[in-house]
mmCIF file of C-alpha atoms and ligand atoms in Angstrom:
data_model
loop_
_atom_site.group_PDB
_atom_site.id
_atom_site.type_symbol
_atom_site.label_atom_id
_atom_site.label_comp_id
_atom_site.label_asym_id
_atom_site.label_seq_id
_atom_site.Cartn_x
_atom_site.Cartn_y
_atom_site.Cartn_z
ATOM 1 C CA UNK A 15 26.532 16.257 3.289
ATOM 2 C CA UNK A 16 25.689 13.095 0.984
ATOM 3 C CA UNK A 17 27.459 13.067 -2.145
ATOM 4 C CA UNK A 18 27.450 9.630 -3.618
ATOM 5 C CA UNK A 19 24.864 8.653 -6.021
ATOM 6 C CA UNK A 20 24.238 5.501 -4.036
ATOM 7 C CA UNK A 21 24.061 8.456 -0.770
ATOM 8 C CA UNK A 22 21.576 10.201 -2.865
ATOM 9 C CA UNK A 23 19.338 7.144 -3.619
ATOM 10 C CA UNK A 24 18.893 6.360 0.368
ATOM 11 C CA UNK A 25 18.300 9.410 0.932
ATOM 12 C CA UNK A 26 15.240 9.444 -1.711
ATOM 13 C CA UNK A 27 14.291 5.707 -0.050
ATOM 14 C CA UNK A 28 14.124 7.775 3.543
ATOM 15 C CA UNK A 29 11.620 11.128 2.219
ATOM 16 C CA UNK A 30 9.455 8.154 0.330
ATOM 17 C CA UNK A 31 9.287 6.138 3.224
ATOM 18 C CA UNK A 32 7.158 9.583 4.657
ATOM 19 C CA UNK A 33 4.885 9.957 2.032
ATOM 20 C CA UNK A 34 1.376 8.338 3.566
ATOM 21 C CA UNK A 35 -0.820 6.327 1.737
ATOM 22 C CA UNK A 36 -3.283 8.861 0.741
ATOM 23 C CA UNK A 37 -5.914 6.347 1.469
ATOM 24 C CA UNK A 38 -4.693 5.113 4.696
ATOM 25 C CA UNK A 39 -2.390 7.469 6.307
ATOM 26 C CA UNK A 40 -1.200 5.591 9.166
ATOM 27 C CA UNK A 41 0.964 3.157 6.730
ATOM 28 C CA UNK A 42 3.674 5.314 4.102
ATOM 29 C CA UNK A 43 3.801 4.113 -0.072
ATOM 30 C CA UNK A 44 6.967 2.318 0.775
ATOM 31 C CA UNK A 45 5.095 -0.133 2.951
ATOM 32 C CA UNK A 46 2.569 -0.775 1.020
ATOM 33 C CA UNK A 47 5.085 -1.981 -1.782
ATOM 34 C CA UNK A 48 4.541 0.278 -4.992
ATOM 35 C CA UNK A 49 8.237 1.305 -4.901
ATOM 36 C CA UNK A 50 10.466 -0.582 -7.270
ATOM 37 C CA UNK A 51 12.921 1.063 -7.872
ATOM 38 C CA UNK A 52 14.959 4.334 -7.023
ATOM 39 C CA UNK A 53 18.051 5.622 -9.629
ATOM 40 C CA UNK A 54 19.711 8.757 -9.763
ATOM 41 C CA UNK A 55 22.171 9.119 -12.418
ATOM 42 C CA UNK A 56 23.613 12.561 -11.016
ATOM 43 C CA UNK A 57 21.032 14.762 -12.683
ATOM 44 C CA UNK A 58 18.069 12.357 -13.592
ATOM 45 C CA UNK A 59 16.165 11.011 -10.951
ATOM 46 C CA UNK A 60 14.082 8.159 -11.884
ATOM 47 C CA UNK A 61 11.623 6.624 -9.458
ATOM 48 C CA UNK A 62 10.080 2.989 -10.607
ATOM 49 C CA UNK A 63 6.506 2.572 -9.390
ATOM 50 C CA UNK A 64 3.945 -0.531 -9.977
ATOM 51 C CA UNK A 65 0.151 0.570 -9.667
ATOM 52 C CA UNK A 66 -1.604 -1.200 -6.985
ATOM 53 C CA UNK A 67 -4.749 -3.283 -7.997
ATOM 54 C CA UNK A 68 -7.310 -1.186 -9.858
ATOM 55 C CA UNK A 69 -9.543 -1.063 -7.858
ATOM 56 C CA UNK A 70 -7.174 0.218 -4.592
ATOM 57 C CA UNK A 71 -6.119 4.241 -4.254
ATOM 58 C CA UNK A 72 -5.378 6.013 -7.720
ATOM 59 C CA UNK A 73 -2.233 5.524 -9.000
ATOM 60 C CA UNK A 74 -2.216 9.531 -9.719
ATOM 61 C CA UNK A 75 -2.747 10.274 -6.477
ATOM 62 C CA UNK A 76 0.663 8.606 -5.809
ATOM 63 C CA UNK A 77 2.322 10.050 -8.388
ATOM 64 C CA UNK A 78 1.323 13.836 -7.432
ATOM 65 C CA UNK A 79 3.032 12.726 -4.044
ATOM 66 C CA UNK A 80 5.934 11.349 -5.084
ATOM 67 C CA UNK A 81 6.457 14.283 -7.827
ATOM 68 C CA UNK A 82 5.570 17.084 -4.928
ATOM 69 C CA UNK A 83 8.077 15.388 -2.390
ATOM 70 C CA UNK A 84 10.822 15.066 -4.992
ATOM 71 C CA UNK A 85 10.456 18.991 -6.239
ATOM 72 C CA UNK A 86 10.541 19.811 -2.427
ATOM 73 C CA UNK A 87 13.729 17.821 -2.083
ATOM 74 C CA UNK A 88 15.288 19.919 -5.086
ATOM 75 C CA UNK A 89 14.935 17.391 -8.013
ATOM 76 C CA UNK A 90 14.401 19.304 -11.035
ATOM 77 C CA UNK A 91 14.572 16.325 -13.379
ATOM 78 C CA UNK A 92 12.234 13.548 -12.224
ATOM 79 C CA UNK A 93 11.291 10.427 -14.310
ATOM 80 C CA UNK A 94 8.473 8.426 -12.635
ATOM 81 C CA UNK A 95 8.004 4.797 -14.550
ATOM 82 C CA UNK A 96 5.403 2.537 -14.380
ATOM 83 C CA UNK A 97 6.135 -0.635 -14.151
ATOM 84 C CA UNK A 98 3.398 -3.919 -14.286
ATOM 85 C CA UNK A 99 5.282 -6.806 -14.229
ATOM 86 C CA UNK A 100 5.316 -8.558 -11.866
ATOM 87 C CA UNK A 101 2.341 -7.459 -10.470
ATOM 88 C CA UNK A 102 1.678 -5.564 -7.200
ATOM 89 C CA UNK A 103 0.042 -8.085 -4.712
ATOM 90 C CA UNK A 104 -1.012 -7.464 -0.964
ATOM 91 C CA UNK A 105 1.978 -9.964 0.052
ATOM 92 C CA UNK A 106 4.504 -6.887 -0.352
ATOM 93 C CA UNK A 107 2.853 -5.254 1.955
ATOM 94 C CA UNK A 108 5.545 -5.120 4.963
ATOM 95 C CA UNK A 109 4.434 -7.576 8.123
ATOM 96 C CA UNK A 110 4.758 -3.729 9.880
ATOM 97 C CA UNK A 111 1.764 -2.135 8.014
ATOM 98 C CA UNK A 112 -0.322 -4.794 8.335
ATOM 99 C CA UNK A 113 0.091 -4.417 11.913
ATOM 100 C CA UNK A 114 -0.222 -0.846 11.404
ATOM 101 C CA UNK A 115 -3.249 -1.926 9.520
ATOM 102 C CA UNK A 116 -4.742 -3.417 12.473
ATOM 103 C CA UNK A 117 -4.363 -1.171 14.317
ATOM 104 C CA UNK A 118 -5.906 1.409 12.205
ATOM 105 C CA UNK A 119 -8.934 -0.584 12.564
ATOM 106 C CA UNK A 120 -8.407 -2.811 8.992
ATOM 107 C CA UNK A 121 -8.177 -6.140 8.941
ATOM 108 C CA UNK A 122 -5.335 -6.810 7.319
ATOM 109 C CA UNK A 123 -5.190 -9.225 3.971
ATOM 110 C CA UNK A 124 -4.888 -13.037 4.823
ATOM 111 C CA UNK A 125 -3.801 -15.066 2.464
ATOM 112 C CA UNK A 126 -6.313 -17.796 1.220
ATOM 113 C CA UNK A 127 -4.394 -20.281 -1.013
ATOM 114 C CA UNK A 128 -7.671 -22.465 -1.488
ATOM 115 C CA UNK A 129 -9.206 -18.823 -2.935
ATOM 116 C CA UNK A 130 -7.712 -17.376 -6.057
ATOM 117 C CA UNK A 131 -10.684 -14.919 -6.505
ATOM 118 C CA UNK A 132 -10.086 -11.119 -4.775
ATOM 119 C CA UNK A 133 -13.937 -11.110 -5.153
ATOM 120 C CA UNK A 134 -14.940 -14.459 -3.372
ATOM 121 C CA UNK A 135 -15.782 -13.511 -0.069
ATOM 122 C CA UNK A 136 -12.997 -14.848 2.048
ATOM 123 C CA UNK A 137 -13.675 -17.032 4.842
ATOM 124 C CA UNK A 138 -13.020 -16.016 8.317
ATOM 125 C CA UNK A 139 -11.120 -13.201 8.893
ATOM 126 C CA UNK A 140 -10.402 -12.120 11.843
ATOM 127 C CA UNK A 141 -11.747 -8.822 13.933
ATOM 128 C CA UNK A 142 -9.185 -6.134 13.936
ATOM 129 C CA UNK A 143 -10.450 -4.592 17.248
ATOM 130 C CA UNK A 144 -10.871 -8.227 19.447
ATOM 131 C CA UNK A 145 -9.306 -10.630 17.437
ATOM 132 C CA UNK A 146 -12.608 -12.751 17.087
ATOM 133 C CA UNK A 147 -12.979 -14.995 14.114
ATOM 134 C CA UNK A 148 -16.950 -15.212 14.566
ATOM 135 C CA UNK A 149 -17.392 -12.240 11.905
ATOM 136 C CA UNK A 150 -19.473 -12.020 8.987
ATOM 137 C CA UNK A 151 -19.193 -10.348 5.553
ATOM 138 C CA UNK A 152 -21.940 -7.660 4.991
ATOM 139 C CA UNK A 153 -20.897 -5.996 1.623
ATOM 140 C CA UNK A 154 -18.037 -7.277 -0.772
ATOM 141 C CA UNK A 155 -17.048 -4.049 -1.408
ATOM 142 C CA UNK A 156 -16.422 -1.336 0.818
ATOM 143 C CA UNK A 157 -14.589 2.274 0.343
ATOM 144 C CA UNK A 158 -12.934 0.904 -2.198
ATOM 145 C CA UNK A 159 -12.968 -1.939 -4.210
ATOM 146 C CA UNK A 160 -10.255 -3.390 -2.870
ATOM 147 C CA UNK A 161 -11.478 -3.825 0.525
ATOM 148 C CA UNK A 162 -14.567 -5.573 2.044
ATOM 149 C CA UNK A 163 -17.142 -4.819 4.642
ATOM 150 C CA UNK A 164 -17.247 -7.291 7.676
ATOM 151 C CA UNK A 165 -19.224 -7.081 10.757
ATOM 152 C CA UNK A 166 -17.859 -8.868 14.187
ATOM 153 C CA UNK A 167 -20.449 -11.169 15.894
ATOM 154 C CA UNK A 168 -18.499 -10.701 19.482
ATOM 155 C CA UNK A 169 -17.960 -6.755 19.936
ATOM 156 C CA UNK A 170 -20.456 -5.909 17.426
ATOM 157 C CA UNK A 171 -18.252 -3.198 15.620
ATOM 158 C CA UNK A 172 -17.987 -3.209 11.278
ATOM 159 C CA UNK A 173 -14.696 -3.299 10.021
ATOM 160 C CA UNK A 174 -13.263 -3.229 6.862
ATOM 161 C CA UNK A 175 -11.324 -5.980 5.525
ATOM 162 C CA UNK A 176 -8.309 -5.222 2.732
ATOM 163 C CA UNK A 177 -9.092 -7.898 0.348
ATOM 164 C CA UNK A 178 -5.725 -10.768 -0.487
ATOM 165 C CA UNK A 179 -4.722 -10.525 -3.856
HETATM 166 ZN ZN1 ZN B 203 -14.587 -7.833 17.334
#
């Protein structure tokens, strides 16, 4: 039985740690770095979000999961707030979901220091399925904005990339 505030708050860490990306299911919201912030003050639970880029899954979505976990857990009063500063970038993704990214079949986002633009095609990327670097962009945009469409020149199979940014 947890009965510290501080208790109360892990707990609320551990059932968002379940809650899948509703894009990408095989890596939770918590990896993929939205989650600020978790308070409870003993009645109020407040749960402090930052939107991922625009053009990634709908912010909504993720609220509707986090608000339908947190009523399931028994919290009544439930305060999400969006924060935008600083900014949510692909390097808080954990180094664990982009290997769960891989595996998924996404090739995870490199990071391209001489590229500032998420819409320059980036150079190189790797094949999530053989490793190859021999691939080549086909479409900039893909699903979703936020990721790219790549093709790989060695086992032949399209992959999506999830854009750096
Ligand atoms: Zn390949």
């Amino acid at each position: 039985m947890v009965t510290t505030l501080s208790g109360i708050e892990e707990l609320v860490w551990e059932r968002l740690s379940l809650i899948p990306d509703p894009e990408i299911p095989v890596i939770s919201i918590l990896e993929l770095g939205i989650v600020r912030d978790v308070h409870y003050d003993g009645e109020m639970l407040e749960i402090v979000i930052t939107p991922t880029y625009t053009g990634c899954p709908a912010l909504n979505l993720f609220v509707a999961e986090i608000k339908a976990a947190m009523h399931d857990q028994g919290f009544d009063q439930l305060k999400i707030t969006t924060v935008y500063s600083p900014a949510w970038t692909t390097d808080l993704i954990s180094p664990e979901a982009k290997a769960k990214l891989k595996r998924y079949g996404i090739a995870p986002p490199v990071k391209d220091a001489a590229n500032d633009d998420p819409f320059a095609p980036a150079p190189n990327i790797p094949c999530p399925r053989c490793d190859s670097h021999k691939t080549t962009l086909v479409s900039q945009f893909g699903a979703t904005a936020c990721k790219s469409l790549y093709t790989c020149n060695d086992c032949k199979e399209p992959f999506e990339y999830f854009k750096h940014f």
